[in-house]
PDB file of C-alpha atoms in Angstrom:
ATOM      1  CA  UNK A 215      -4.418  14.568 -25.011  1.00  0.00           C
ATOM      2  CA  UNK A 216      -2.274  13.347 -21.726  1.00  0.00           C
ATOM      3  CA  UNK A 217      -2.136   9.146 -21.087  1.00  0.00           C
ATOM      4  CA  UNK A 218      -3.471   8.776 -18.321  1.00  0.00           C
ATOM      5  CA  UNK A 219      -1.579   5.844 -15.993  1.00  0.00           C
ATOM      6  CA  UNK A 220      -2.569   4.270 -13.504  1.00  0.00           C
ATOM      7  CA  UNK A 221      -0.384   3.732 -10.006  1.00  0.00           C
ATOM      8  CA  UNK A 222      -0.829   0.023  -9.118  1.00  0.00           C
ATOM      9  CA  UNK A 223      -1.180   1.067  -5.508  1.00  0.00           C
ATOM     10  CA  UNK A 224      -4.663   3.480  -6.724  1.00  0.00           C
ATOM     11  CA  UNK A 225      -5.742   0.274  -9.065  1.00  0.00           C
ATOM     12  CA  UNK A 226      -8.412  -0.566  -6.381  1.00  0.00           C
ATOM     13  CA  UNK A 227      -9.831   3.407  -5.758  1.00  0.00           C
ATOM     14  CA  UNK A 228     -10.615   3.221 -10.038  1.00  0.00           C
ATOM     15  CA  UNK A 229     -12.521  -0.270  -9.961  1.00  0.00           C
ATOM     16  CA  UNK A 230     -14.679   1.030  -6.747  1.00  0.00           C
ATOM     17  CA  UNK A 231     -17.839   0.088  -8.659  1.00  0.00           C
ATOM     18  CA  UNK A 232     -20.053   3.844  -8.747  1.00  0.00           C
ATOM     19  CA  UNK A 233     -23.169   4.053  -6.742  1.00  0.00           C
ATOM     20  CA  UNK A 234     -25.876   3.616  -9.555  1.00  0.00           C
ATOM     21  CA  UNK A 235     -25.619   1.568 -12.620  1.00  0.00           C
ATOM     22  CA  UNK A 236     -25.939   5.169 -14.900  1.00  0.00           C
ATOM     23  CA  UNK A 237     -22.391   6.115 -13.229  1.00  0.00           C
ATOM     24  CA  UNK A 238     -19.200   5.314 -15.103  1.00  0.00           C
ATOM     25  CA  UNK A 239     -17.059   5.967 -12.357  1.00  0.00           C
ATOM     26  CA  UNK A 240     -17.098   6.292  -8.859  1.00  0.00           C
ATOM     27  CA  UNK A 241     -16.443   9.162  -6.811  1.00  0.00           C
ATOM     28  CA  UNK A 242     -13.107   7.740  -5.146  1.00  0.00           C
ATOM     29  CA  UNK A 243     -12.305   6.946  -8.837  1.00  0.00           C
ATOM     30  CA  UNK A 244     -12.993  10.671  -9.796  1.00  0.00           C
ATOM     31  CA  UNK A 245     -10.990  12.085  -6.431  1.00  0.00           C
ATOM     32  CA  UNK A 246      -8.117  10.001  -7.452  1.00  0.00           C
ATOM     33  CA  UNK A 247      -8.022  10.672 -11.227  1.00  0.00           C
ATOM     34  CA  UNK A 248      -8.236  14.494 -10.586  1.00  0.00           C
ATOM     35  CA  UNK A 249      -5.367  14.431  -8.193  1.00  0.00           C
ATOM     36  CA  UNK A 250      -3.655  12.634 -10.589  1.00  0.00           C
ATOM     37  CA  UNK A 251      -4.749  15.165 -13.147  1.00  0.00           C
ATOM     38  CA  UNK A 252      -3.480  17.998 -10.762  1.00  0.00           C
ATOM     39  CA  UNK A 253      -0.113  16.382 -10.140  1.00  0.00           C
ATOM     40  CA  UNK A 254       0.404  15.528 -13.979  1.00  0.00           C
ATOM     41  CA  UNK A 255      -0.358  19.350 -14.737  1.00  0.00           C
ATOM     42  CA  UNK A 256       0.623  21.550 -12.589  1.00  0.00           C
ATOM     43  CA  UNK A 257       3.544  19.600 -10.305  1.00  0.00           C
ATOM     44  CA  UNK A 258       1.118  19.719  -7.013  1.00  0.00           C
ATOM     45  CA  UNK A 259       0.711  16.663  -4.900  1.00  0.00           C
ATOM     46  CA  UNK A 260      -1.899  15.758  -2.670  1.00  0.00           C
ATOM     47  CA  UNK A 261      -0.127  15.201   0.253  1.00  0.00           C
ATOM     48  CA  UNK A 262      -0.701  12.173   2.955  1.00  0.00           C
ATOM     49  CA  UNK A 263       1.118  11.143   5.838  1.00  0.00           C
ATOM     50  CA  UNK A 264       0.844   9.511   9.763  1.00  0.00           C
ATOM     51  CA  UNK A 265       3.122   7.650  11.839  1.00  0.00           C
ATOM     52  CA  UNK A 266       1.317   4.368  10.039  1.00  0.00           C
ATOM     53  CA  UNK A 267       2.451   5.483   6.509  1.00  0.00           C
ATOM     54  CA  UNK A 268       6.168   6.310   8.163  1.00  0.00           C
ATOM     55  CA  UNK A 269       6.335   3.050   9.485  1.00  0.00           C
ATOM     56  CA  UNK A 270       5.802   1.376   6.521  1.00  0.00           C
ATOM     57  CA  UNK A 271       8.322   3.510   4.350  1.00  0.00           C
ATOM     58  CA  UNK A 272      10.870   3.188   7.029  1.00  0.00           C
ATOM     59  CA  UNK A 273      10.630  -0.794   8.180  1.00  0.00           C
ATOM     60  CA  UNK A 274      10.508  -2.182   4.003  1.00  0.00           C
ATOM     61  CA  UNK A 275      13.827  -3.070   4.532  1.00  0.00           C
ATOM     62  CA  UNK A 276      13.260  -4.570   7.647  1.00  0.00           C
ATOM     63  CA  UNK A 277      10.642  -6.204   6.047  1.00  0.00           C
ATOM     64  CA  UNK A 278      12.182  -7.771   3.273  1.00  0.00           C
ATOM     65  CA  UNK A 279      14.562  -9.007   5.915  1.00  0.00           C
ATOM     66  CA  UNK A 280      12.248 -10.652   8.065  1.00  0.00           C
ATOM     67  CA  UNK A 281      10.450 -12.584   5.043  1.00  0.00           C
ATOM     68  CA  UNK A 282      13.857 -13.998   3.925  1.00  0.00           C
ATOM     69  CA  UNK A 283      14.369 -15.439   7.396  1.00  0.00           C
ATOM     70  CA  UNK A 284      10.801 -16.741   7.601  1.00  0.00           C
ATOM     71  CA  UNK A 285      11.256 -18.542   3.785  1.00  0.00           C
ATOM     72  CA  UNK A 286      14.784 -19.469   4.633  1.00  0.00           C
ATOM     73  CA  UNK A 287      15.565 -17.268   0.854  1.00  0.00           C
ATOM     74  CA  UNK A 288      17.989 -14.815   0.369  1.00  0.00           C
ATOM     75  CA  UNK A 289      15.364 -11.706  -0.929  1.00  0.00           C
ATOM     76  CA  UNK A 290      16.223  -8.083  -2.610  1.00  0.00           C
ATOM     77  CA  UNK A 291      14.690  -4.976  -3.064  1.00  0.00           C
ATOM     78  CA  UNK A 292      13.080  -4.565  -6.655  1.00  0.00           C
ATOM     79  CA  UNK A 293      14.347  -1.146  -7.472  1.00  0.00           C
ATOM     80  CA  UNK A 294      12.932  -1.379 -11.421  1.00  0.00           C
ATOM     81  CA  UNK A 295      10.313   0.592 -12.171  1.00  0.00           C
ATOM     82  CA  UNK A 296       7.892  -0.501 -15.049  1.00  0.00           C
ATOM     83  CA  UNK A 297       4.552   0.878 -17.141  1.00  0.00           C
ATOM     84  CA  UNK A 298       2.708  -0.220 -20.004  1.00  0.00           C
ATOM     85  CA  UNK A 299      -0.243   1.638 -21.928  1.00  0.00           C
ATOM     86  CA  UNK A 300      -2.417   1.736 -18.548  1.00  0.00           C
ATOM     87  CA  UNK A 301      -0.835   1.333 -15.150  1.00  0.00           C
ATOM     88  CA  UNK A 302       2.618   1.971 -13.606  1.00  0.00           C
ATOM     89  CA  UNK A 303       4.364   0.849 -10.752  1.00  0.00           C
ATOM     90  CA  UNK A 304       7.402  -0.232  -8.608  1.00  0.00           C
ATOM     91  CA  UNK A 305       6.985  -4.258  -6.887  1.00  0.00           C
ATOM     92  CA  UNK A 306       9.061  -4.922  -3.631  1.00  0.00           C
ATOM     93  CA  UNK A 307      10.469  -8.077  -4.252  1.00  0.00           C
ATOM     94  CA  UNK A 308      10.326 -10.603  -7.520  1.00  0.00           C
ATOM     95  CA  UNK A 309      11.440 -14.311  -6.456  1.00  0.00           C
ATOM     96  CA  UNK A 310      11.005 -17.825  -8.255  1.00  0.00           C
ATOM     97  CA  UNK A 311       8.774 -16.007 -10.727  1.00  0.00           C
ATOM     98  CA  UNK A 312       6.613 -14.761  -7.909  1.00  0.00           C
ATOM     99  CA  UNK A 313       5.881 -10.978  -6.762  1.00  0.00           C
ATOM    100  CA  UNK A 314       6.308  -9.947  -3.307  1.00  0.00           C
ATOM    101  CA  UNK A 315       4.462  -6.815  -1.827  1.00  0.00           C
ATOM    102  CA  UNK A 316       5.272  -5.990   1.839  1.00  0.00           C
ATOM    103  CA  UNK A 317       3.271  -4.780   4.435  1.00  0.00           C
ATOM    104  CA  UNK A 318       4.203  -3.484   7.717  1.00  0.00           C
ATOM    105  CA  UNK A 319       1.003  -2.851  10.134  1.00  0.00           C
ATOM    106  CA  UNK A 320       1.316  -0.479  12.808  1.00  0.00           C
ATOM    107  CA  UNK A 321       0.576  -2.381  15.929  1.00  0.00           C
ATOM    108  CA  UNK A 322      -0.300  -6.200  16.943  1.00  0.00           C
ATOM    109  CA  UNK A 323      -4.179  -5.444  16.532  1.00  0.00           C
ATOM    110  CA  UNK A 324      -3.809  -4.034  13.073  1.00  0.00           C
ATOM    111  CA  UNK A 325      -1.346  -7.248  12.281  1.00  0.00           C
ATOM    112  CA  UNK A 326      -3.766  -9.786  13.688  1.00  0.00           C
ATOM    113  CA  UNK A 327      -6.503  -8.715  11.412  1.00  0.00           C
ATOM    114  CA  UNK A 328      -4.450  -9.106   8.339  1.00  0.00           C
ATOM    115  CA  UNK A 329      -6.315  -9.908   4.939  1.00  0.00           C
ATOM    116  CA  UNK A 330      -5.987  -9.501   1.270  1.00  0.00           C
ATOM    117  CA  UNK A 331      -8.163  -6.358   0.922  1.00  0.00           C
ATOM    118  CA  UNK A 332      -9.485  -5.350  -2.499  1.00  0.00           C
ATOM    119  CA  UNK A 333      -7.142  -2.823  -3.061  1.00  0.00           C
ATOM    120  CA  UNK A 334      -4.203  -4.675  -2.301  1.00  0.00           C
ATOM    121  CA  UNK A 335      -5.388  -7.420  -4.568  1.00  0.00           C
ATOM    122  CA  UNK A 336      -5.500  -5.414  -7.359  1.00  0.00           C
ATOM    123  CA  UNK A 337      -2.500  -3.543  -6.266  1.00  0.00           C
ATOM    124  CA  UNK A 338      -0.760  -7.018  -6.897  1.00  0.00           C
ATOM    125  CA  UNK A 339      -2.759  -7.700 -10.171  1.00  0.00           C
ATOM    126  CA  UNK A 340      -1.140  -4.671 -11.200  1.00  0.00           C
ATOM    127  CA  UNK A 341       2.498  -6.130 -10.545  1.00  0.00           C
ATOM    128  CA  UNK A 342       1.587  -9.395 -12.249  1.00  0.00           C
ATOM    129  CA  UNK A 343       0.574  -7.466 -15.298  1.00  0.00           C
ATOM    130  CA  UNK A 344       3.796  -5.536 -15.355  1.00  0.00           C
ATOM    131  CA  UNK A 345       6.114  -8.028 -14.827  1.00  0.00           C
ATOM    132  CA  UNK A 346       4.890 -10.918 -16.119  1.00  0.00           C
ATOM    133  CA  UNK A 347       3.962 -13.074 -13.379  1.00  0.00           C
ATOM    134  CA  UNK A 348       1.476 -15.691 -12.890  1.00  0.00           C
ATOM    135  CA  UNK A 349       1.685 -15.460  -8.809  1.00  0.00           C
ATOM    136  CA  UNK A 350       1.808 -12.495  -6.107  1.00  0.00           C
ATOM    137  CA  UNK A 351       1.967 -12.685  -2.211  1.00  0.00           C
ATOM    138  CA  UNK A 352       1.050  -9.899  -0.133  1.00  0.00           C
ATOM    139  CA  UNK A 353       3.298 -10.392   2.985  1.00  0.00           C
ATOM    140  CA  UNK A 354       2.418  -8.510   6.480  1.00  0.00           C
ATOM    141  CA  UNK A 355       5.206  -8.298   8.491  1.00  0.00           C
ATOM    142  CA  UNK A 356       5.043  -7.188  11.868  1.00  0.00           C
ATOM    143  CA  UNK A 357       8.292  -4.654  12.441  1.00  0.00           C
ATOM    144  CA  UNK A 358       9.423  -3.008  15.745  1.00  0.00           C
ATOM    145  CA  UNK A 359       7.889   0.679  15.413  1.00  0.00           C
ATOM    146  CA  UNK A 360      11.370   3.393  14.874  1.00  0.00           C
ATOM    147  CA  UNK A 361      12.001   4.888  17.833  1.00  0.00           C
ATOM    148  CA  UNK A 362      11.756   8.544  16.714  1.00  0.00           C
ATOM    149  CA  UNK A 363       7.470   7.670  15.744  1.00  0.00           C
ATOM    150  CA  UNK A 364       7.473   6.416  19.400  1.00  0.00           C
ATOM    151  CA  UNK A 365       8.873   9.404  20.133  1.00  0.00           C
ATOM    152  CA  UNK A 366       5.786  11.229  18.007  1.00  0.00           C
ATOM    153  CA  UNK A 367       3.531   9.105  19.698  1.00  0.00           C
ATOM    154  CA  UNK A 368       4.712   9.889  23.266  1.00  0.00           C
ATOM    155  CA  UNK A 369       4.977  13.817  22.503  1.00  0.00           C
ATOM    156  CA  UNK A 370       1.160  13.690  21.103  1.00  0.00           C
ATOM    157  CA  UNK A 371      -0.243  11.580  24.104  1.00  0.00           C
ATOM    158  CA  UNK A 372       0.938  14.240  26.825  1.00  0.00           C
ATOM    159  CA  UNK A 373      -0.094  17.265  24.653  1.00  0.00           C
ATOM    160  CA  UNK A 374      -3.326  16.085  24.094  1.00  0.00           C
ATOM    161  CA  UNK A 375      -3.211  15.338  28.047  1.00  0.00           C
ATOM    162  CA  UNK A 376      -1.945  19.160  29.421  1.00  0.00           C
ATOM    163  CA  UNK A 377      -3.966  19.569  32.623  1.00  0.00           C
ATOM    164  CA  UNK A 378      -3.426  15.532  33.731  1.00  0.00           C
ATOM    165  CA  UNK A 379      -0.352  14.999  36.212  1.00  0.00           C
ATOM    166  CA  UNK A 380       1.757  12.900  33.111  1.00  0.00           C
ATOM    167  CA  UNK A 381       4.415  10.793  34.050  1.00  0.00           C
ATOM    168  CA  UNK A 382       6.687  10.813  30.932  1.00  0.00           C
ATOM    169  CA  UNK A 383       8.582   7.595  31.614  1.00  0.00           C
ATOM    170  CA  UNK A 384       4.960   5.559  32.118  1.00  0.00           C
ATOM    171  CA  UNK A 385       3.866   6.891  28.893  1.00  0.00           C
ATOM    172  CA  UNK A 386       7.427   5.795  27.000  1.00  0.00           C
ATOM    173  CA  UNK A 387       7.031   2.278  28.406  1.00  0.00           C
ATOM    174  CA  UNK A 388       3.475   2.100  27.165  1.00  0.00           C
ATOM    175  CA  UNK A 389       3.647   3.017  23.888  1.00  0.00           C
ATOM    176  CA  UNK A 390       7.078   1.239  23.111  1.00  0.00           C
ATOM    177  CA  UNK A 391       5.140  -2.195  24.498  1.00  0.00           C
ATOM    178  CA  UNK A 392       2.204  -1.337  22.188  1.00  0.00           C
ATOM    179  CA  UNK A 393       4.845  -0.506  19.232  1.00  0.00           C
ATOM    180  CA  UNK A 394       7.304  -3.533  19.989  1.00  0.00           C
ATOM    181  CA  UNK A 395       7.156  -6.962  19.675  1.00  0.00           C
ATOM    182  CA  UNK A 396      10.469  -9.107  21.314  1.00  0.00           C
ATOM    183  CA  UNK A 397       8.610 -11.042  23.053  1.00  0.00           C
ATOM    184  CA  UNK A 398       6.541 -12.600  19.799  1.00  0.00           C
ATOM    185  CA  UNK A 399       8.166 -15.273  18.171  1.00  0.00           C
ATOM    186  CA  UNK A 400       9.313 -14.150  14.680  1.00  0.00           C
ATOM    187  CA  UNK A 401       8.043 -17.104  13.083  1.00  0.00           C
ATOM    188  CA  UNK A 402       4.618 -15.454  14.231  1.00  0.00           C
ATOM    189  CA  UNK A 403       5.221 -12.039  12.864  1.00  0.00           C
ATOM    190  CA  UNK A 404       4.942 -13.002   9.000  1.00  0.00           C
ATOM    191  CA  UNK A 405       1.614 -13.782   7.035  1.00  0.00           C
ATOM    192  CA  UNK A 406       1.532 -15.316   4.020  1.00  0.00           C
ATOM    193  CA  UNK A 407      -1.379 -14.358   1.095  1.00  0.00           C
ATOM    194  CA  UNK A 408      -0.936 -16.228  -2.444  1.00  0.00           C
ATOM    195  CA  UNK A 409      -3.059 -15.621  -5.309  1.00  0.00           C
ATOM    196  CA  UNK A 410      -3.068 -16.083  -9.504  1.00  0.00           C
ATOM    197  CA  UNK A 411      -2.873 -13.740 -11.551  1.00  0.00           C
ATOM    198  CA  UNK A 412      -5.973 -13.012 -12.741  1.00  0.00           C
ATOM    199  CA  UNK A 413      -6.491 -12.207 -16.493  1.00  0.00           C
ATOM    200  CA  UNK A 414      -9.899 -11.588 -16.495  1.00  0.00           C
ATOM    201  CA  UNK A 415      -9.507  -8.618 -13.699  1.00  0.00           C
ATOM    202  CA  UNK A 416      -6.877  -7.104 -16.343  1.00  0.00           C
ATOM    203  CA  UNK A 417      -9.150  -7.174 -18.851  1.00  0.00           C
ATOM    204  CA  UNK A 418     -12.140  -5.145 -16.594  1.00  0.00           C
ATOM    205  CA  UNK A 419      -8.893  -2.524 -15.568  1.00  0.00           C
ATOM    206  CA  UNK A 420      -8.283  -2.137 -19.039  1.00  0.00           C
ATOM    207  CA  UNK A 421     -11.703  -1.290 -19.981  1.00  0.00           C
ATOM    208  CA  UNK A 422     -12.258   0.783 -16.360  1.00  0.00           C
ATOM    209  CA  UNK A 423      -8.984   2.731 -17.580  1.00  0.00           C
ATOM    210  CA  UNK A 424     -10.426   3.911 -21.115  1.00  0.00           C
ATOM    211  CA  UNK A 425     -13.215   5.418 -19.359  1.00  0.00           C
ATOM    212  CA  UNK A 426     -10.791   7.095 -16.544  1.00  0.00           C
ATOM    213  CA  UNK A 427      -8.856   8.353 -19.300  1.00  0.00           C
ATOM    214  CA  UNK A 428     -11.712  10.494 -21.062  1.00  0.00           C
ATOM    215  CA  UNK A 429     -12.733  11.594 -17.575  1.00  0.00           C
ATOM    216  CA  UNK A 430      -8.955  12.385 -17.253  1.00  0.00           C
ATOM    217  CA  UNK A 431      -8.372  14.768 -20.411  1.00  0.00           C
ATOM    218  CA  UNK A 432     -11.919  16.586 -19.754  1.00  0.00           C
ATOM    219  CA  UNK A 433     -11.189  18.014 -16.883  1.00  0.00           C
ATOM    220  CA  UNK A 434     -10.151  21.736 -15.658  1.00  0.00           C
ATOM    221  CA  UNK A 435      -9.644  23.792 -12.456  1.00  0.00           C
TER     222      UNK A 435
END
């Protein structure tokens, strides 16, 4: 039989709670174990991306950046990847015994709605585990938007718009003041979530996982 891990950043999909008390799992738990299953097996990957997703791979650094200006700290990249018997992942940033997990919303709405969601919580439960930490922060920073998914943004706007009289240059300033933020403050553009480390949770994941890993090893195409 495989082991069946756990990404950190999927923690949340495999505690959904099922629909009725006879269900083990839920059916976002199932999706994600079988892609999982899929990926582990035969090397395919359930591909995902939008300008949203890009943003957020491309501006980490930026990211990490801004936070160490907005704590006054000087703050790195974690580039060590860990696992135990049950989950797996890769933290952004460890400092003062603390785990750091960036996020960079897309626009000012997105940014001003900021929370800890439930999967990000136990994203960061997930870290704690993993490296031994008693605290997490989930950080939202709010990045300027790269100029080539501005670009994306601009090219999709007048497609979708083919019969309208489009004025390119009206579009480009539109979008890049929707996707930019120099006139905010940067002292504004970081929020701050702390939270414990929560042993109890772990011990829920651990018994969640035993059940995602039979579920895991019976399946087939």
């Amino acid at each position: 039989m495989s082991q069946f891990k756990i990404r950190c950043s999927a923690i949340g999909k495999i505690m959904t709670e099922p629909r009725t008390k006879s269900e083990l799992l839920s059916e976002t738990a199932k999706t994600y174990i079988r892609e999982q299953w899929i990926a582990d097996k035969y090397g395919r990957h359930k591909e995902f991306s939008s300008n949203a997703i890009k943003k957020g791979l491309a501006n980490e650094e930026d990211g990490i950046s801004m936070l160490s200006f907005h704590l006054d700290k000087l703050l790195v990249k974690n580039k060590e990847t860990k696992e135990n018997d049950f989950i797996k992942g890769t933290c952004d940033i460890i400092h003062n015994y603390c785990i750091y997990d960036i996020k960079c919303p897309y626009d000012l709405f997105t940014f001003s709605k900021a929370e800890v969601t439930k999967d990000y919580w136990w994203q960061l439960q997930g870290y704690c585990e993993l490296y031994s930490m008693n605290k997490a922060c989930l950080v939202y920073v709010l990045t300027d938007t790269p100029a080539s998914i501005i670009e994306n943004e601009v090219r999709s706007i007048i497609y979708k718009m083919p019969s309208i009289d489009v004025d390119a240059m009206e579009i480009q300033a539109m979008v890049t003041k929707q996707l930019t933020f120099d006139d905010i403050d940067d002292m504004d553009k970081v929020k701050l979530f702390y939270f414990e480390h929560d042993q109890e949770a772990i011990k829920k994941l651990k018994e969640k996982h035993a059940i995602a890993s039979d579920y895991y090893n019976s399946l087939t195409l």
